[in-house]
Amino acid sequence: MATDEELLRAFQQGDEQAFSQLYQRHRMAIYRFLARRLSSSVRAEELCQDVFVALVEHAGSWRGEASVKTYLYRIAFNRLVSDTRRSEHRVMVAPAPDDEPVPAREPQSAERPDVMFETQERARLVREALERLSPEFRDTLVLKEYDGLSCEEIAEVLGVAVGTVKSRLFRAKLELKRHLAAFFASPSSPAD
């Protein structure tokens, strides 16, 4: 199996099938990255397509200084920032839709309504707490925890030093913990 870098080099030399393989490998990850930040899944899909159009248009400018994955995230991040500045699309952190809708099924006996409610409530509170973080903290934390990028990759995407990424991650986690402290505090035990 060819690496992303080999595929992009092949595409630079005119192999359209190589682009198709890159698109298939990275489309859903880039879409989810955008969908987590936009209130419109339609707009996320449009921006995702813009990312790959930009890759086609600027493939010749890629010199291999960053991985193809990082290059795509950087394009996506720049498109998101530009789109957010130009529009009133609300930037948010939300679960990204999957490719296929989850089919309806009967709940299993282990899925108690109270447990399911608590899980949904925790997810909602985490999303709200993430939205309260400053954009640079939120973006850094989401790229790390949701998108699975390394500190080095995040630094490339955001255009900052690796040390800055680590500092932002540390501070973002502290802020997130502070915002969630009331909900996740263990219940105090009654006095004897």
Short mmCIF file of N, CA and C in Angstrom, two decimals:
data_model
loop_
_atom_site.label_atom_id
_atom_site.label_comp_id
_atom_site.label_asym_id
_atom_site.label_seq_id
_atom_site.Cartn_x
_atom_site.Cartn_y
_atom_site.Cartn_z
N MET A 1 0.84 -1.18 0.00
CA MET A 1 0.00 0.00 0.00
C MET A 1 0.89 1.24 0.00
N ALA A 2 0.57 2.16 -0.87
CA ALA A 2 1.36 3.38 -1.00
C ALA A 2 1.08 4.33 0.16
N THR A 3 2.10 5.06 0.57
CA THR A 3 1.93 6.06 1.62
C THR A 3 1.22 7.28 1.03
N ASP A 4 0.72 8.13 1.90
CA ASP A 4 0.09 9.37 1.46
C ASP A 4 1.05 10.21 0.63
N GLU A 5 2.28 10.26 1.08
CA GLU A 5 3.28 11.07 0.41
C GLU A 5 3.57 10.53 -0.99
N GLU A 6 3.64 9.21 -1.12
CA GLU A 6 3.85 8.59 -2.44
C GLU A 6 2.66 8.88 -3.36
N LEU A 7 1.46 8.82 -2.79
CA LEU A 7 0.27 9.11 -3.59
C LEU A 7 0.25 10.56 -4.06
N LEU A 8 0.59 11.49 -3.19
CA LEU A 8 0.58 12.89 -3.59
C LEU A 8 1.65 13.16 -4.65
N ARG A 9 2.80 12.55 -4.50
CA ARG A 9 3.85 12.69 -5.53
C ARG A 9 3.36 12.12 -6.87
N ALA A 10 2.68 10.98 -6.81
CA ALA A 10 2.13 10.38 -8.04
C ALA A 10 1.08 11.30 -8.65
N PHE A 11 0.26 11.92 -7.82
CA PHE A 11 -0.75 12.85 -8.32
C PHE A 11 -0.08 14.07 -8.94
N GLN A 12 0.99 14.55 -8.32
CA GLN A 12 1.73 15.68 -8.89
C GLN A 12 2.23 15.36 -10.30
N GLN A 13 2.45 14.09 -10.56
CA GLN A 13 2.95 13.65 -11.87
C GLN A 13 1.81 13.23 -12.81
N GLY A 14 0.56 13.49 -12.39
CA GLY A 14 -0.57 13.25 -13.28
C GLY A 14 -1.40 12.01 -13.01
N ASP A 15 -1.13 11.25 -11.96
CA ASP A 15 -1.89 10.04 -11.66
C ASP A 15 -3.16 10.42 -10.90
N GLU A 16 -4.28 10.50 -11.61
CA GLU A 16 -5.55 10.90 -10.99
C GLU A 16 -6.07 9.84 -10.01
N GLN A 17 -5.74 8.59 -10.23
CA GLN A 17 -6.14 7.52 -9.31
C GLN A 17 -5.50 7.73 -7.93
N ALA A 18 -4.29 8.28 -7.92
CA ALA A 18 -3.61 8.55 -6.65
C ALA A 18 -4.39 9.58 -5.84
N PHE A 19 -4.92 10.60 -6.52
CA PHE A 19 -5.75 11.59 -5.81
C PHE A 19 -6.99 10.92 -5.25
N SER A 20 -7.61 10.08 -6.03
CA SER A 20 -8.81 9.38 -5.58
C SER A 20 -8.55 8.58 -4.31
N GLN A 21 -7.40 7.92 -4.25
CA GLN A 21 -7.05 7.16 -3.05
C GLN A 21 -6.84 8.09 -1.84
N LEU A 22 -6.17 9.22 -2.06
CA LEU A 22 -5.99 10.19 -0.97
C LEU A 22 -7.34 10.69 -0.48
N TYR A 23 -8.21 11.00 -1.41
CA TYR A 23 -9.55 11.48 -1.07
C TYR A 23 -10.29 10.45 -0.22
N GLN A 24 -10.27 9.20 -0.65
CA GLN A 24 -10.97 8.15 0.10
C GLN A 24 -10.37 7.96 1.50
N ARG A 25 -9.08 8.07 1.62
CA ARG A 25 -8.42 7.89 2.92
C ARG A 25 -8.75 9.00 3.91
N HIS A 26 -8.87 10.22 3.43
CA HIS A 26 -8.91 11.37 4.35
C HIS A 26 -10.23 12.14 4.36
N ARG A 27 -11.14 11.86 3.45
CA ARG A 27 -12.36 12.64 3.35
C ARG A 27 -13.16 12.65 4.66
N MET A 28 -13.40 11.50 5.24
CA MET A 28 -14.23 11.46 6.45
C MET A 28 -13.54 12.14 7.63
N ALA A 29 -12.25 11.99 7.77
CA ALA A 29 -11.55 12.64 8.88
C ALA A 29 -11.63 14.16 8.74
N ILE A 30 -11.44 14.66 7.54
CA ILE A 30 -11.51 16.10 7.32
C ILE A 30 -12.95 16.59 7.51
N TYR A 31 -13.90 15.82 7.02
CA TYR A 31 -15.31 16.20 7.22
C TYR A 31 -15.65 16.26 8.71
N ARG A 32 -15.26 15.26 9.45
CA ARG A 32 -15.55 15.25 10.90
C ARG A 32 -14.88 16.42 11.60
N PHE A 33 -13.64 16.70 11.22
CA PHE A 33 -12.92 17.85 11.78
C PHE A 33 -13.74 19.12 11.58
N LEU A 34 -14.27 19.32 10.39
CA LEU A 34 -15.06 20.52 10.10
C LEU A 34 -16.45 20.46 10.75
N ALA A 35 -17.07 19.29 10.72
CA ALA A 35 -18.43 19.15 11.26
C ALA A 35 -18.47 19.39 12.77
N ARG A 36 -17.38 19.06 13.46
CA ARG A 36 -17.34 19.31 14.91
C ARG A 36 -17.35 20.79 15.23
N ARG A 37 -16.96 21.60 14.27
CA ARG A 37 -16.79 23.02 14.52
C ARG A 37 -17.88 23.89 13.91
N LEU A 38 -18.69 23.33 13.04
CA LEU A 38 -19.73 24.09 12.37
C LEU A 38 -21.10 23.59 12.77
N SER A 39 -22.06 24.50 12.79
CA SER A 39 -23.41 24.10 13.15
C SER A 39 -24.16 23.49 11.97
N SER A 40 -23.58 23.54 10.79
CA SER A 40 -24.24 23.02 9.59
C SER A 40 -23.43 21.90 8.98
N SER A 41 -24.02 20.71 8.91
CA SER A 41 -23.33 19.59 8.27
C SER A 41 -23.19 19.83 6.77
N VAL A 42 -24.14 20.56 6.19
CA VAL A 42 -24.05 20.90 4.77
C VAL A 42 -22.84 21.80 4.53
N ARG A 43 -22.66 22.79 5.40
CA ARG A 43 -21.50 23.69 5.25
C ARG A 43 -20.20 22.93 5.47
N ALA A 44 -20.20 21.99 6.41
CA ALA A 44 -19.00 21.17 6.65
C ALA A 44 -18.65 20.37 5.40
N GLU A 45 -19.65 19.83 4.73
CA GLU A 45 -19.41 19.07 3.50
C GLU A 45 -18.87 19.98 2.41
N GLU A 46 -19.43 21.19 2.30
CA GLU A 46 -18.94 22.15 1.30
C GLU A 46 -17.48 22.51 1.55
N LEU A 47 -17.15 22.78 2.79
CA LEU A 47 -15.76 23.12 3.12
C LEU A 47 -14.83 21.92 2.91
N CYS A 48 -15.32 20.74 3.20
CA CYS A 48 -14.52 19.53 2.96
C CYS A 48 -14.19 19.41 1.48
N GLN A 49 -15.17 19.66 0.64
CA GLN A 49 -14.92 19.62 -0.80
C GLN A 49 -13.92 20.71 -1.20
N ASP A 50 -14.04 21.89 -0.59
CA ASP A 50 -13.09 22.98 -0.85
C ASP A 50 -11.66 22.58 -0.50
N VAL A 51 -11.51 21.83 0.58
CA VAL A 51 -10.17 21.38 0.99
C VAL A 51 -9.54 20.53 -0.10
N PHE A 52 -10.31 19.61 -0.66
CA PHE A 52 -9.75 18.73 -1.67
C PHE A 52 -9.59 19.44 -3.03
N VAL A 53 -10.44 20.42 -3.30
CA VAL A 53 -10.23 21.24 -4.49
C VAL A 53 -8.92 22.01 -4.34
N ALA A 54 -8.69 22.56 -3.15
CA ALA A 54 -7.44 23.28 -2.88
C ALA A 54 -6.24 22.35 -3.03
N LEU A 55 -6.40 21.11 -2.59
CA LEU A 55 -5.31 20.14 -2.75
C LEU A 55 -5.00 19.93 -4.24
N VAL A 56 -6.03 19.82 -5.04
CA VAL A 56 -5.83 19.65 -6.49
C VAL A 56 -5.13 20.89 -7.06
N GLU A 57 -5.65 22.06 -6.70
CA GLU A 57 -5.11 23.31 -7.24
C GLU A 57 -3.68 23.59 -6.80
N HIS A 58 -3.33 23.16 -5.59
CA HIS A 58 -2.02 23.52 -5.02
C HIS A 58 -1.12 22.31 -4.79
N ALA A 59 -1.45 21.19 -5.39
CA ALA A 59 -0.64 19.98 -5.19
C ALA A 59 0.81 20.21 -5.55
N GLY A 60 1.03 21.02 -6.56
CA GLY A 60 2.40 21.30 -6.99
C GLY A 60 3.22 22.06 -5.97
N SER A 61 2.56 22.76 -5.04
CA SER A 61 3.29 23.54 -4.04
C SER A 61 3.70 22.70 -2.82
N TRP A 62 3.14 21.49 -2.70
CA TRP A 62 3.53 20.62 -1.57
C TRP A 62 4.93 20.09 -1.83
N ARG A 63 5.81 20.33 -0.87
CA ARG A 63 7.22 19.93 -1.03
C ARG A 63 7.65 18.84 -0.07
N GLY A 64 6.72 18.35 0.73
CA GLY A 64 7.05 17.26 1.64
C GLY A 64 7.58 17.70 2.99
N GLU A 65 7.48 19.01 3.29
CA GLU A 65 7.94 19.47 4.60
C GLU A 65 7.02 18.99 5.72
N ALA A 66 5.76 18.81 5.40
CA ALA A 66 4.77 18.29 6.35
C ALA A 66 4.14 17.05 5.74
N SER A 67 3.57 16.21 6.57
CA SER A 67 2.88 15.03 6.05
C SER A 67 1.64 15.49 5.28
N VAL A 68 1.15 14.66 4.40
CA VAL A 68 -0.05 14.97 3.64
C VAL A 68 -1.23 15.17 4.59
N LYS A 69 -1.32 14.34 5.61
CA LYS A 69 -2.39 14.46 6.60
C LYS A 69 -2.36 15.84 7.25
N THR A 70 -1.20 16.27 7.68
CA THR A 70 -1.06 17.58 8.31
C THR A 70 -1.38 18.69 7.31
N TYR A 71 -0.93 18.52 6.09
CA TYR A 71 -1.19 19.49 5.02
C TYR A 71 -2.70 19.66 4.82
N LEU A 72 -3.44 18.55 4.79
CA LEU A 72 -4.89 18.61 4.63
C LEU A 72 -5.57 19.29 5.82
N TYR A 73 -5.14 18.95 7.03
CA TYR A 73 -5.72 19.59 8.21
C TYR A 73 -5.42 21.09 8.22
N ARG A 74 -4.25 21.46 7.76
CA ARG A 74 -3.89 22.88 7.71
C ARG A 74 -4.79 23.61 6.73
N ILE A 75 -5.02 23.03 5.55
CA ILE A 75 -5.94 23.62 4.58
C ILE A 75 -7.33 23.73 5.19
N ALA A 76 -7.79 22.66 5.84
CA ALA A 76 -9.12 22.64 6.45
C ALA A 76 -9.24 23.71 7.54
N PHE A 77 -8.22 23.82 8.36
CA PHE A 77 -8.24 24.81 9.43
C PHE A 77 -8.30 26.22 8.84
N ASN A 78 -7.50 26.48 7.82
CA ASN A 78 -7.51 27.81 7.18
C ASN A 78 -8.86 28.11 6.54
N ARG A 79 -9.46 27.12 5.91
CA ARG A 79 -10.78 27.32 5.31
C ARG A 79 -11.83 27.60 6.38
N LEU A 80 -11.73 26.89 7.49
CA LEU A 80 -12.66 27.09 8.60
C LEU A 80 -12.53 28.49 9.17
N VAL A 81 -11.30 28.94 9.39
CA VAL A 81 -11.07 30.29 9.92
C VAL A 81 -11.62 31.34 8.96
N SER A 82 -11.33 31.19 7.68
CA SER A 82 -11.82 32.15 6.67
C SER A 82 -13.34 32.14 6.61
N ASP A 83 -13.93 30.96 6.62
CA ASP A 83 -15.37 30.85 6.56
C ASP A 83 -16.03 31.47 7.78
N THR A 84 -15.45 31.24 8.94
CA THR A 84 -16.02 31.77 10.18
C THR A 84 -15.94 33.29 10.19
N ARG A 85 -14.88 33.84 9.67
CA ARG A 85 -14.75 35.30 9.61
C ARG A 85 -15.76 35.91 8.65
N ARG A 86 -16.02 35.21 7.54
CA ARG A 86 -16.91 35.75 6.51
C ARG A 86 -18.38 35.53 6.80
N SER A 87 -18.71 34.59 7.64
CA SER A 87 -20.12 34.24 7.80
C SER A 87 -20.54 34.29 9.25
N GLU A 88 -21.77 33.97 9.44
CA GLU A 88 -22.29 33.90 10.80
C GLU A 88 -22.52 32.46 11.22
N HIS A 89 -21.84 31.50 10.56
CA HIS A 89 -21.92 30.11 10.98
C HIS A 89 -21.32 30.02 12.37
N ARG A 90 -22.03 29.41 13.27
CA ARG A 90 -21.56 29.29 14.63
C ARG A 90 -20.52 28.18 14.73
N VAL A 91 -19.35 28.51 15.27
CA VAL A 91 -18.32 27.50 15.48
C VAL A 91 -18.64 26.79 16.77
N MET A 92 -18.57 25.48 16.76
CA MET A 92 -18.93 24.70 17.93
C MET A 92 -18.15 23.40 17.94
N VAL A 93 -18.29 22.68 19.01
CA VAL A 93 -17.72 21.35 19.09
C VAL A 93 -18.89 20.42 19.27
N ALA A 94 -19.09 19.55 18.31
CA ALA A 94 -20.22 18.64 18.35
C ALA A 94 -19.78 17.28 17.85
N PRO A 95 -20.53 16.26 18.16
CA PRO A 95 -20.17 14.96 17.61
C PRO A 95 -20.27 15.02 16.09
N ALA A 96 -19.31 14.48 15.42
CA ALA A 96 -19.33 14.47 13.95
C ALA A 96 -20.22 13.34 13.47
N PRO A 97 -21.05 13.62 12.47
CA PRO A 97 -21.88 12.55 11.94
C PRO A 97 -21.02 11.49 11.27
N ASP A 98 -21.47 10.28 11.31
CA ASP A 98 -20.76 9.19 10.65
C ASP A 98 -21.23 9.11 9.20
N ASP A 99 -20.52 8.33 8.43
CA ASP A 99 -20.87 8.12 7.03
C ASP A 99 -22.27 7.54 6.89
N GLU A 100 -22.57 6.53 7.66
CA GLU A 100 -23.84 5.83 7.57
C GLU A 100 -24.66 6.11 8.82
N PRO A 101 -25.97 6.35 8.68
CA PRO A 101 -26.80 6.51 9.87
C PRO A 101 -26.86 5.20 10.65
N VAL A 102 -26.96 5.33 11.95
CA VAL A 102 -27.04 4.14 12.80
C VAL A 102 -28.46 3.59 12.71
N PRO A 103 -28.62 2.33 12.35
CA PRO A 103 -29.96 1.77 12.22
C PRO A 103 -30.64 1.69 13.59
N ALA A 104 -31.95 1.89 13.58
CA ALA A 104 -32.72 1.79 14.81
C ALA A 104 -32.72 0.34 15.28
N ARG A 105 -32.67 0.15 16.59
CA ARG A 105 -32.70 -1.20 17.15
C ARG A 105 -33.34 -1.14 18.52
N GLU A 106 -33.75 -2.25 18.98
CA GLU A 106 -34.32 -2.34 20.31
C GLU A 106 -33.22 -2.22 21.34
N PRO A 107 -33.43 -1.45 22.42
CA PRO A 107 -32.39 -1.36 23.44
C PRO A 107 -32.20 -2.70 24.14
N GLN A 108 -30.96 -3.01 24.43
CA GLN A 108 -30.66 -4.24 25.14
C GLN A 108 -30.94 -4.02 26.63
N SER A 109 -31.10 -5.11 27.35
CA SER A 109 -31.44 -5.01 28.76
C SER A 109 -30.36 -4.27 29.56
N ALA A 110 -29.11 -4.30 29.06
CA ALA A 110 -28.02 -3.63 29.78
C ALA A 110 -28.08 -2.11 29.61
N GLU A 111 -28.87 -1.62 28.64
CA GLU A 111 -28.95 -0.19 28.39
C GLU A 111 -30.09 0.41 29.21
N ARG A 112 -29.80 0.73 30.43
CA ARG A 112 -30.81 1.31 31.29
C ARG A 112 -31.02 2.77 30.92
N PRO A 113 -32.25 3.24 30.93
CA PRO A 113 -32.52 4.64 30.57
C PRO A 113 -31.74 5.64 31.42
N ASP A 114 -31.58 5.35 32.71
CA ASP A 114 -30.87 6.30 33.57
C ASP A 114 -29.38 6.38 33.19
N VAL A 115 -28.79 5.25 32.81
CA VAL A 115 -27.38 5.22 32.40
C VAL A 115 -27.22 5.94 31.06
N MET A 116 -28.15 5.67 30.14
CA MET A 116 -28.10 6.34 28.84
C MET A 116 -28.26 7.84 29.00
N PHE A 117 -29.18 8.29 29.85
CA PHE A 117 -29.38 9.71 30.08
C PHE A 117 -28.12 10.35 30.66
N GLU A 118 -27.52 9.69 31.63
CA GLU A 118 -26.31 10.24 32.25
C GLU A 118 -25.18 10.36 31.24
N THR A 119 -25.03 9.37 30.37
CA THR A 119 -24.00 9.41 29.33
C THR A 119 -24.25 10.58 28.37
N GLN A 120 -25.49 10.75 27.96
CA GLN A 120 -25.83 11.85 27.06
C GLN A 120 -25.63 13.20 27.74
N GLU A 121 -25.98 13.27 29.00
CA GLU A 121 -25.83 14.51 29.75
C GLU A 121 -24.36 14.88 29.91
N ARG A 122 -23.53 13.89 30.19
CA ARG A 122 -22.08 14.14 30.30
C ARG A 122 -21.53 14.66 28.97
N ALA A 123 -21.93 14.03 27.88
CA ALA A 123 -21.45 14.46 26.56
C ALA A 123 -21.89 15.90 26.27
N ARG A 124 -23.11 16.23 26.61
CA ARG A 124 -23.62 17.60 26.41
C ARG A 124 -22.82 18.60 27.24
N LEU A 125 -22.57 18.26 28.49
CA LEU A 125 -21.82 19.16 29.37
C LEU A 125 -20.38 19.35 28.89
N VAL A 126 -19.77 18.29 28.40
CA VAL A 126 -18.40 18.40 27.86
C VAL A 126 -18.40 19.30 26.64
N ARG A 127 -19.37 19.13 25.73
CA ARG A 127 -19.46 20.00 24.54
C ARG A 127 -19.63 21.45 24.95
N GLU A 128 -20.52 21.71 25.93
CA GLU A 128 -20.73 23.08 26.38
C GLU A 128 -19.46 23.66 27.00
N ALA A 129 -18.76 22.85 27.79
CA ALA A 129 -17.52 23.32 28.41
C ALA A 129 -16.47 23.60 27.35
N LEU A 130 -16.39 22.76 26.33
CA LEU A 130 -15.44 22.99 25.24
C LEU A 130 -15.75 24.30 24.51
N GLU A 131 -17.04 24.58 24.31
CA GLU A 131 -17.43 25.81 23.63
C GLU A 131 -17.05 27.04 24.44
N ARG A 132 -16.93 26.91 25.75
CA ARG A 132 -16.57 28.04 26.60
C ARG A 132 -15.07 28.33 26.61
N LEU A 133 -14.27 27.39 26.11
CA LEU A 133 -12.82 27.61 26.04
C LEU A 133 -12.52 28.65 24.96
N SER A 134 -11.40 29.33 25.12
CA SER A 134 -10.97 30.26 24.06
C SER A 134 -10.70 29.44 22.80
N PRO A 135 -10.84 30.05 21.62
CA PRO A 135 -10.65 29.28 20.37
C PRO A 135 -9.30 28.58 20.28
N GLU A 136 -8.22 29.22 20.71
CA GLU A 136 -6.92 28.56 20.58
C GLU A 136 -6.80 27.35 21.51
N PHE A 137 -7.38 27.41 22.69
CA PHE A 137 -7.37 26.26 23.58
C PHE A 137 -8.28 25.15 23.03
N ARG A 138 -9.49 25.55 22.61
CA ARG A 138 -10.46 24.58 22.09
C ARG A 138 -9.90 23.87 20.86
N ASP A 139 -9.38 24.64 19.90
CA ASP A 139 -8.87 24.02 18.68
C ASP A 139 -7.74 23.04 18.99
N THR A 140 -6.84 23.45 19.86
CA THR A 140 -5.71 22.58 20.21
C THR A 140 -6.19 21.30 20.87
N LEU A 141 -7.07 21.42 21.84
CA LEU A 141 -7.57 20.25 22.56
C LEU A 141 -8.37 19.32 21.65
N VAL A 142 -9.21 19.88 20.80
CA VAL A 142 -10.03 19.06 19.91
C VAL A 142 -9.16 18.35 18.87
N LEU A 143 -8.15 19.04 18.34
CA LEU A 143 -7.25 18.39 17.39
C LEU A 143 -6.54 17.20 18.04
N LYS A 144 -6.21 17.35 19.31
CA LYS A 144 -5.51 16.27 20.02
C LYS A 144 -6.46 15.13 20.39
N GLU A 145 -7.54 15.46 21.07
CA GLU A 145 -8.41 14.44 21.65
C GLU A 145 -9.44 13.86 20.68
N TYR A 146 -10.00 14.68 19.82
CA TYR A 146 -11.03 14.19 18.89
C TYR A 146 -10.42 13.71 17.58
N ASP A 147 -9.43 14.47 17.07
CA ASP A 147 -8.87 14.15 15.77
C ASP A 147 -7.62 13.28 15.85
N GLY A 148 -7.06 13.13 17.04
CA GLY A 148 -5.94 12.22 17.25
C GLY A 148 -4.62 12.68 16.67
N LEU A 149 -4.44 13.98 16.48
CA LEU A 149 -3.18 14.47 15.94
C LEU A 149 -2.13 14.55 17.04
N SER A 150 -0.89 14.40 16.65
CA SER A 150 0.22 14.53 17.60
C SER A 150 0.48 16.01 17.85
N CYS A 151 1.25 16.31 18.88
CA CYS A 151 1.60 17.70 19.17
C CYS A 151 2.33 18.34 17.99
N GLU A 152 3.19 17.58 17.34
CA GLU A 152 3.93 18.09 16.18
C GLU A 152 2.98 18.40 15.02
N GLU A 153 2.01 17.52 14.79
CA GLU A 153 1.04 17.75 13.72
C GLU A 153 0.16 18.96 14.04
N ILE A 154 -0.25 19.09 15.29
CA ILE A 154 -1.07 20.23 15.69
C ILE A 154 -0.29 21.53 15.49
N ALA A 155 0.98 21.52 15.84
CA ALA A 155 1.82 22.70 15.65
C ALA A 155 1.85 23.09 14.17
N GLU A 156 1.97 22.11 13.28
CA GLU A 156 1.96 22.38 11.84
C GLU A 156 0.63 22.96 11.40
N VAL A 157 -0.47 22.36 11.86
CA VAL A 157 -1.80 22.80 11.46
C VAL A 157 -2.06 24.22 11.92
N LEU A 158 -1.73 24.51 13.18
CA LEU A 158 -2.02 25.82 13.75
C LEU A 158 -0.95 26.87 13.47
N GLY A 159 0.20 26.42 12.99
CA GLY A 159 1.29 27.36 12.70
C GLY A 159 1.93 27.94 13.94
N VAL A 160 2.08 27.09 14.97
CA VAL A 160 2.71 27.52 16.23
C VAL A 160 3.80 26.51 16.61
N ALA A 161 4.56 26.85 17.62
CA ALA A 161 5.62 25.95 18.10
C ALA A 161 5.02 24.78 18.87
N VAL A 162 5.74 23.67 18.91
CA VAL A 162 5.30 22.48 19.64
C VAL A 162 5.12 22.82 21.12
N GLY A 163 6.01 23.62 21.67
CA GLY A 163 5.89 24.04 23.07
C GLY A 163 4.60 24.80 23.33
N THR A 164 4.19 25.60 22.37
CA THR A 164 2.92 26.34 22.49
C THR A 164 1.76 25.37 22.52
N VAL A 165 1.81 24.35 21.68
CA VAL A 165 0.76 23.33 21.66
C VAL A 165 0.66 22.65 23.01
N LYS A 166 1.80 22.24 23.56
CA LYS A 166 1.79 21.56 24.85
C LYS A 166 1.26 22.47 25.95
N SER A 167 1.65 23.73 25.92
CA SER A 167 1.16 24.69 26.91
C SER A 167 -0.35 24.88 26.78
N ARG A 168 -0.82 25.02 25.55
CA ARG A 168 -2.26 25.19 25.33
C ARG A 168 -3.04 23.95 25.76
N LEU A 169 -2.49 22.78 25.50
CA LEU A 169 -3.17 21.56 25.94
C LEU A 169 -3.29 21.52 27.45
N PHE A 170 -2.21 21.84 28.13
CA PHE A 170 -2.21 21.84 29.59
C PHE A 170 -3.24 22.83 30.13
N ARG A 171 -3.20 24.05 29.59
CA ARG A 171 -4.13 25.09 30.07
C ARG A 171 -5.57 24.78 29.68
N ALA A 172 -5.77 24.20 28.49
CA ALA A 172 -7.13 23.84 28.07
C ALA A 172 -7.72 22.78 28.98
N LYS A 173 -6.92 21.81 29.36
CA LYS A 173 -7.41 20.75 30.26
C LYS A 173 -7.74 21.31 31.64
N LEU A 174 -6.92 22.25 32.11
CA LEU A 174 -7.22 22.89 33.40
C LEU A 174 -8.54 23.66 33.34
N GLU A 175 -8.72 24.42 32.26
CA GLU A 175 -9.96 25.19 32.09
C GLU A 175 -11.17 24.25 31.96
N LEU A 176 -11.02 23.19 31.19
CA LEU A 176 -12.10 22.24 31.01
C LEU A 176 -12.46 21.60 32.35
N LYS A 177 -11.45 21.23 33.10
CA LYS A 177 -11.67 20.64 34.43
C LYS A 177 -12.41 21.62 35.34
N ARG A 178 -12.03 22.89 35.26
CA ARG A 178 -12.68 23.91 36.08
C ARG A 178 -14.15 24.05 35.69
N HIS A 179 -14.43 24.06 34.39
CA HIS A 179 -15.82 24.20 33.92
C HIS A 179 -16.68 22.99 34.29
N LEU A 180 -16.06 21.83 34.38
CA LEU A 180 -16.82 20.60 34.64
C LEU A 180 -16.79 20.16 36.11
N ALA A 181 -16.08 20.89 36.94
CA ALA A 181 -15.87 20.47 38.33
C ALA A 181 -17.18 20.22 39.08
N ALA A 182 -18.15 21.08 38.91
CA ALA A 182 -19.40 20.94 39.66
C ALA A 182 -20.14 19.66 39.27
N PHE A 183 -20.14 19.33 38.00
CA PHE A 183 -20.88 18.15 37.56
C PHE A 183 -20.17 16.86 37.93
N PHE A 184 -18.84 16.86 37.81
CA PHE A 184 -18.11 15.63 38.03
C PHE A 184 -17.57 15.47 39.45
N ALA A 185 -17.91 16.40 40.34
CA ALA A 185 -17.46 16.28 41.72
C ALA A 185 -18.15 15.07 42.35
N SER A 186 -17.39 14.34 43.12
CA SER A 186 -17.98 13.17 43.77
C SER A 186 -18.92 13.63 44.87
N PRO A 187 -20.04 12.95 45.02
CA PRO A 187 -20.99 13.36 46.05
C PRO A 187 -20.34 13.24 47.42
N SER A 188 -20.59 14.25 48.24
CA SER A 188 -20.00 14.22 49.58
C SER A 188 -20.74 13.19 50.43
N SER A 189 -19.98 12.54 51.26
CA SER A 189 -20.58 11.51 52.11
C SER A 189 -21.20 12.17 53.33
N PRO A 190 -22.30 11.64 53.83
CA PRO A 190 -22.97 12.22 54.98
C PRO A 190 -22.08 12.16 56.22
N ALA A 191 -22.23 13.17 57.05
CA ALA A 191 -21.43 13.24 58.29
C ALA A 191 -21.92 12.18 59.27
N ASP A 192 -20.99 11.60 59.98
CA ASP A 192 -21.35 10.56 60.96
C ASP A 192 -21.87 11.15 62.23
#
